[in-house]
Coordinates of C-alpha atoms in Angstrom, one line a residue:
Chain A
X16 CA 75.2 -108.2 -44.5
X17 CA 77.1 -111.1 -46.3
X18 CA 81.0 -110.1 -46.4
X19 CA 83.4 -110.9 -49.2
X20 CA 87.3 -111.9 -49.0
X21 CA 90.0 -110.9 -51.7
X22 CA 94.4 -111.1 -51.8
X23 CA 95.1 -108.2 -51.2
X24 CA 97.4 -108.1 -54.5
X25 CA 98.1 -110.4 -57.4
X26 CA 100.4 -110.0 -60.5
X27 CA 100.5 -111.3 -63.9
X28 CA 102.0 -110.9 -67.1
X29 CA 100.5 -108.8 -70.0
X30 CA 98.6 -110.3 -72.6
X31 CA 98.3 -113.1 -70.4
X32 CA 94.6 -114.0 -68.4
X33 CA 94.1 -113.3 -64.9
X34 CA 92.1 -114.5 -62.6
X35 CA 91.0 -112.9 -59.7
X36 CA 88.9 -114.7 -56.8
X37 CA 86.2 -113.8 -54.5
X38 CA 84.8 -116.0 -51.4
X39 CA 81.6 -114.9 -50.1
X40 CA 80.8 -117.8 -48.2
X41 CA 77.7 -116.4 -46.8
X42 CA 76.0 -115.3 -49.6
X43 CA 72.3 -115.3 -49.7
X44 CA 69.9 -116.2 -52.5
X45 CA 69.2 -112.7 -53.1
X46 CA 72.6 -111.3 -53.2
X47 CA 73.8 -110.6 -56.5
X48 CA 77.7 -111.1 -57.1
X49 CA 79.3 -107.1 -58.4
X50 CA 82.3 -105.9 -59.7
X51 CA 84.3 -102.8 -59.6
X52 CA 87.2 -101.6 -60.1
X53 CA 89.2 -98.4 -59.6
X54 CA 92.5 -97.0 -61.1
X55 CA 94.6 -94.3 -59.5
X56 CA 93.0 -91.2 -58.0
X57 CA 89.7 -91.7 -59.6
X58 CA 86.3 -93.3 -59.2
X59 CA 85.6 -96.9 -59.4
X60 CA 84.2 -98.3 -62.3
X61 CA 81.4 -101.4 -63.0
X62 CA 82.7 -104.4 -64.8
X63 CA 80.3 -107.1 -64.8
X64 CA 77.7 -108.2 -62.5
X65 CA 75.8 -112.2 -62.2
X66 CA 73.4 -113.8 -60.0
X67 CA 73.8 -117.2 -60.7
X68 CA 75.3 -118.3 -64.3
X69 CA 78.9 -117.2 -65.7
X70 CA 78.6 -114.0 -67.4
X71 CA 80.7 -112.4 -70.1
X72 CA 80.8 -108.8 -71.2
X73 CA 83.1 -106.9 -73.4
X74 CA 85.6 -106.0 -70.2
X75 CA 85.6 -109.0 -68.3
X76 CA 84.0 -113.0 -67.8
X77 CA 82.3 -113.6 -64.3
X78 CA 82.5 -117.3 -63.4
X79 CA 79.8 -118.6 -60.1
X80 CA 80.7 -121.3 -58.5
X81 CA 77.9 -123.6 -58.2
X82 CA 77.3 -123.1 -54.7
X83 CA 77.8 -119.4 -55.0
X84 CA 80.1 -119.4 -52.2
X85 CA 82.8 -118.0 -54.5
X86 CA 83.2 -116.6 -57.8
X87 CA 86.3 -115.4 -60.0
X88 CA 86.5 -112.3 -62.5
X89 CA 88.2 -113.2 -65.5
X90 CA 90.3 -111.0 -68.0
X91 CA 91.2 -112.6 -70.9
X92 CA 94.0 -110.9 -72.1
X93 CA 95.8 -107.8 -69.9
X94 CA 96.5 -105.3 -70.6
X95 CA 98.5 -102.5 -68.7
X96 CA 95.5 -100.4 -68.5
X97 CA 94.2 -103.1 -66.5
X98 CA 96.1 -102.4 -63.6
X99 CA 93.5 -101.7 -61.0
X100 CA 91.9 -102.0 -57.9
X101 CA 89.2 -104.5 -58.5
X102 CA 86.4 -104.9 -55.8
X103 CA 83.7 -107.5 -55.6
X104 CA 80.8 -107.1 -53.2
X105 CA 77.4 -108.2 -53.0
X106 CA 74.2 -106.8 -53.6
X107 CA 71.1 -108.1 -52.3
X108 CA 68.0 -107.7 -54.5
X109 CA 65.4 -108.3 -52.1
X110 CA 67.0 -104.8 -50.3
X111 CA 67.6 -102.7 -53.1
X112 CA 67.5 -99.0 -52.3
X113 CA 67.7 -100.0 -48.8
X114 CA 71.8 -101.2 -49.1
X115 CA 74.5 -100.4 -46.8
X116 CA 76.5 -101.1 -49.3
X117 CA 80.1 -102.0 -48.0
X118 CA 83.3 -102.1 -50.5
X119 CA 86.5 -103.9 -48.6
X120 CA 90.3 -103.0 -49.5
X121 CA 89.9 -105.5 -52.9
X122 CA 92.2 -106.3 -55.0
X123 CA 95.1 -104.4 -56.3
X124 CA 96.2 -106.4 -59.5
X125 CA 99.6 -105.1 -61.0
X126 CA 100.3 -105.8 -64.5
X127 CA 104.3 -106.5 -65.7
X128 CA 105.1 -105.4 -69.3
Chain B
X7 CA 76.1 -87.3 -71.3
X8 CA 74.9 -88.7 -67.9
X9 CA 76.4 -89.2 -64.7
X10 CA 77.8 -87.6 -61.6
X11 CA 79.7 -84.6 -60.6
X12 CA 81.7 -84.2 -58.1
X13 CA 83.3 -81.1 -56.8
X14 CA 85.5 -79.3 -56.1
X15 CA 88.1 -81.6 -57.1
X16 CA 90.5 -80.8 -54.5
X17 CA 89.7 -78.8 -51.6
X18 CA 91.5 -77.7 -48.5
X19 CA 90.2 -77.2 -44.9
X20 CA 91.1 -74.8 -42.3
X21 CA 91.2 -76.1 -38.2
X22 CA 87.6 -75.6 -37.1
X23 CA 86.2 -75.2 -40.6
X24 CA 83.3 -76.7 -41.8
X25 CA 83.2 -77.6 -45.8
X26 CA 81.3 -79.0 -48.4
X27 CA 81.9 -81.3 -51.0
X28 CA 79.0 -81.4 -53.6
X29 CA 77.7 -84.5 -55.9
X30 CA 75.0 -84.2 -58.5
X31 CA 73.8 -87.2 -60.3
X32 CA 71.4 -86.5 -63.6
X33 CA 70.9 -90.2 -63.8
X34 CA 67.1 -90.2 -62.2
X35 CA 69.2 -92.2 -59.3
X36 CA 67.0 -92.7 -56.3
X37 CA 69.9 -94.0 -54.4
X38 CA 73.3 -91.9 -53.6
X39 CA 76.0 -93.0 -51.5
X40 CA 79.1 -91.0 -49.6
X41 CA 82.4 -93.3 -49.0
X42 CA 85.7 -92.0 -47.7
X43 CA 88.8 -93.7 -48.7
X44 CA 92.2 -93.2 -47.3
X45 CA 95.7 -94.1 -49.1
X46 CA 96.1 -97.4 -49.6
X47 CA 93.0 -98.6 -48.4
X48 CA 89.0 -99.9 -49.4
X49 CA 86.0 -97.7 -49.6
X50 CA 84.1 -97.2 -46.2
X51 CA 80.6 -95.9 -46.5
X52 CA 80.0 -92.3 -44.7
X53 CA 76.1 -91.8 -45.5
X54 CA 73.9 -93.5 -48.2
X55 CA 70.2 -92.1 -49.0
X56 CA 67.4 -94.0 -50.8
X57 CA 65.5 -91.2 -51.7
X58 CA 64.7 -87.5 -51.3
X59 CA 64.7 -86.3 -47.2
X60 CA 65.3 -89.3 -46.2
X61 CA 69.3 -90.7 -45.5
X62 CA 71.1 -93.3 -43.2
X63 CA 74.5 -93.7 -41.3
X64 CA 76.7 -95.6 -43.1
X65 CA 80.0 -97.1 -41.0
X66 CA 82.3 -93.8 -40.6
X67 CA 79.4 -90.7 -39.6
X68 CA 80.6 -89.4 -37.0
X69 CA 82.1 -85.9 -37.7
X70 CA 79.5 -85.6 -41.0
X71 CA 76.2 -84.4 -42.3
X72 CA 74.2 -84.7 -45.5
X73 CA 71.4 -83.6 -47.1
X74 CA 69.0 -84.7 -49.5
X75 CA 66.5 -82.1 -50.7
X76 CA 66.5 -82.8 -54.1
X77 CA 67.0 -86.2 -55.8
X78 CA 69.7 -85.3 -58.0
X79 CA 71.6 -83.8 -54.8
X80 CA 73.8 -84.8 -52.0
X81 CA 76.1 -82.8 -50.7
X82 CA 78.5 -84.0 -47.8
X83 CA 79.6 -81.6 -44.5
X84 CA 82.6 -82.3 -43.4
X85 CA 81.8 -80.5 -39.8
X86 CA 85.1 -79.5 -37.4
X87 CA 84.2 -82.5 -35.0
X88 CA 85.9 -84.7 -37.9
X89 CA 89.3 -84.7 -36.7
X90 CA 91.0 -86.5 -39.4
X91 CA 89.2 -85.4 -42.2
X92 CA 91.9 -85.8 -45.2
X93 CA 91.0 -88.5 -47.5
X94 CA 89.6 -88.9 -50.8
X95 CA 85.8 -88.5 -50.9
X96 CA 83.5 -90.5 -53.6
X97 CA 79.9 -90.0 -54.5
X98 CA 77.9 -92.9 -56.3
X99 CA 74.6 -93.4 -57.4
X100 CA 72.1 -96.1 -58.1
X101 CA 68.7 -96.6 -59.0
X102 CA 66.4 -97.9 -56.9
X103 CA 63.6 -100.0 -56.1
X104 CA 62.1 -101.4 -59.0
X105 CA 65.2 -101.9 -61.1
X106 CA 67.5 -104.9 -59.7
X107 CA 70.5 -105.4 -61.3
X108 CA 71.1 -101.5 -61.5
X109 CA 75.3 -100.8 -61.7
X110 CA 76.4 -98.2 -59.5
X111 CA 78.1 -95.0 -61.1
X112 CA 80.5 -93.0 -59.0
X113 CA 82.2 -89.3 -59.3
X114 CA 85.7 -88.4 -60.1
X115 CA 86.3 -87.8 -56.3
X116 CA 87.1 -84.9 -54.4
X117 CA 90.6 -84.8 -52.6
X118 CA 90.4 -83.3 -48.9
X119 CA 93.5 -82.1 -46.9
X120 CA 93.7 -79.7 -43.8
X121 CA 95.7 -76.5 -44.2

């Protein structure tokens, strides 16, 4: 199964972006690109998902890189609720149902007021 | 409203106890997943189960059991030969075959700690 790699923590500064990176340099052309993220003592939660172009949603921006070896999850303006856990993994399409799906430690993004 | 349920919410285990920690999803999910996840730390994957009687190891099994009898149920065992079993359990969901691009929806969690 293709692995990803986070920081283990990053800050930034509310109402400012953030940008928060994924490698998955072994990424196959069925894997699609998911994120998650989880606050304190509950579940995680999806924020956006892509395959191959950027995507935006109403919580986040996903931008590919064109060799899919990487991608970044963009919030446009944190906020303190933001402050997370945020996971990226891969799912692969061609497997679906069939997943051992694997989260690693991701992210944990603090926000200063 | 849909999603899963997860309970009890926190839970407490006595030495040589077996318990179980129940998940019910009214999604239609074909898929369900168990993960353990300890302070500090990622989600590793206990059990997942693509459909009804039918489940697979995940990373961590060893000292666990599911079930999968119905499709909207999967309960995790938590049997005595888990030595170290306090952690923060998580149930998830996701359709199946047939669907790409399906998000996965996860419980509240269900706190375990030995007495």
């Amino acid at each position: 199964d293709a692995k990803t790699t986070q920081p283990n923590s990053m800050e930034s500064n509310e109402e400012e972006p953030v940008h928060l990176p994924c490698n998955h340099s072994t990424i196959s052309g069925t894997d699609y690109i998911h994120w998650y993220r989880q606050l304190p003592s509950q579940g995680p939660e999806y924020v956006i998902h892509g395959l191959t172009s950027n995507v935006n949603n109403r919580m986040a921006s996903l931008a590919i890189a064109e060799d899919r070896k990487s991608s970044t999850l963009i919030l446009h303006r944190a906020t303190l609720r933001d402050a997370a856990v945020y996971y990226c993994i891969l799912r692969d399409v061609s497997n679906f149902g069939n997943e051992k799906l694997t989260f690693g430690t991701g992210t944990r993004l603090t926000i200063i007021p | 409203d849909g999603g899963i349920t997860q309970s009890p919410k926190y839970l407490f285990r006595k030495e040589g106890q077996n318990v179980t920690l129940s998940c019910e999803q009214n999604l239609n999910h074909d898929a369900m997943y168990w993960y353990r996840q300890d302070p500090g730390q990622g989600l590793r994957l206990i059990y997942y189960s693509q459909i009804v009687n039918d489940f697979q190891k995940g990373d961590i099994a060893e000292g666990y059991s599911v079930s999968r009898e119905k499709k909207e149920s999967f309960p995790l065992t938590v049997t005595s030969a888990q030595k170290n079993p306090t952690a923060f359990y998580l149930c998830a969901s996701s359709a199946s075959v047939g669907r790409i691009n399906e998000k996965l929806f996860f419980g509240s969690g269900t706190q375990l700690s030995v007495l």
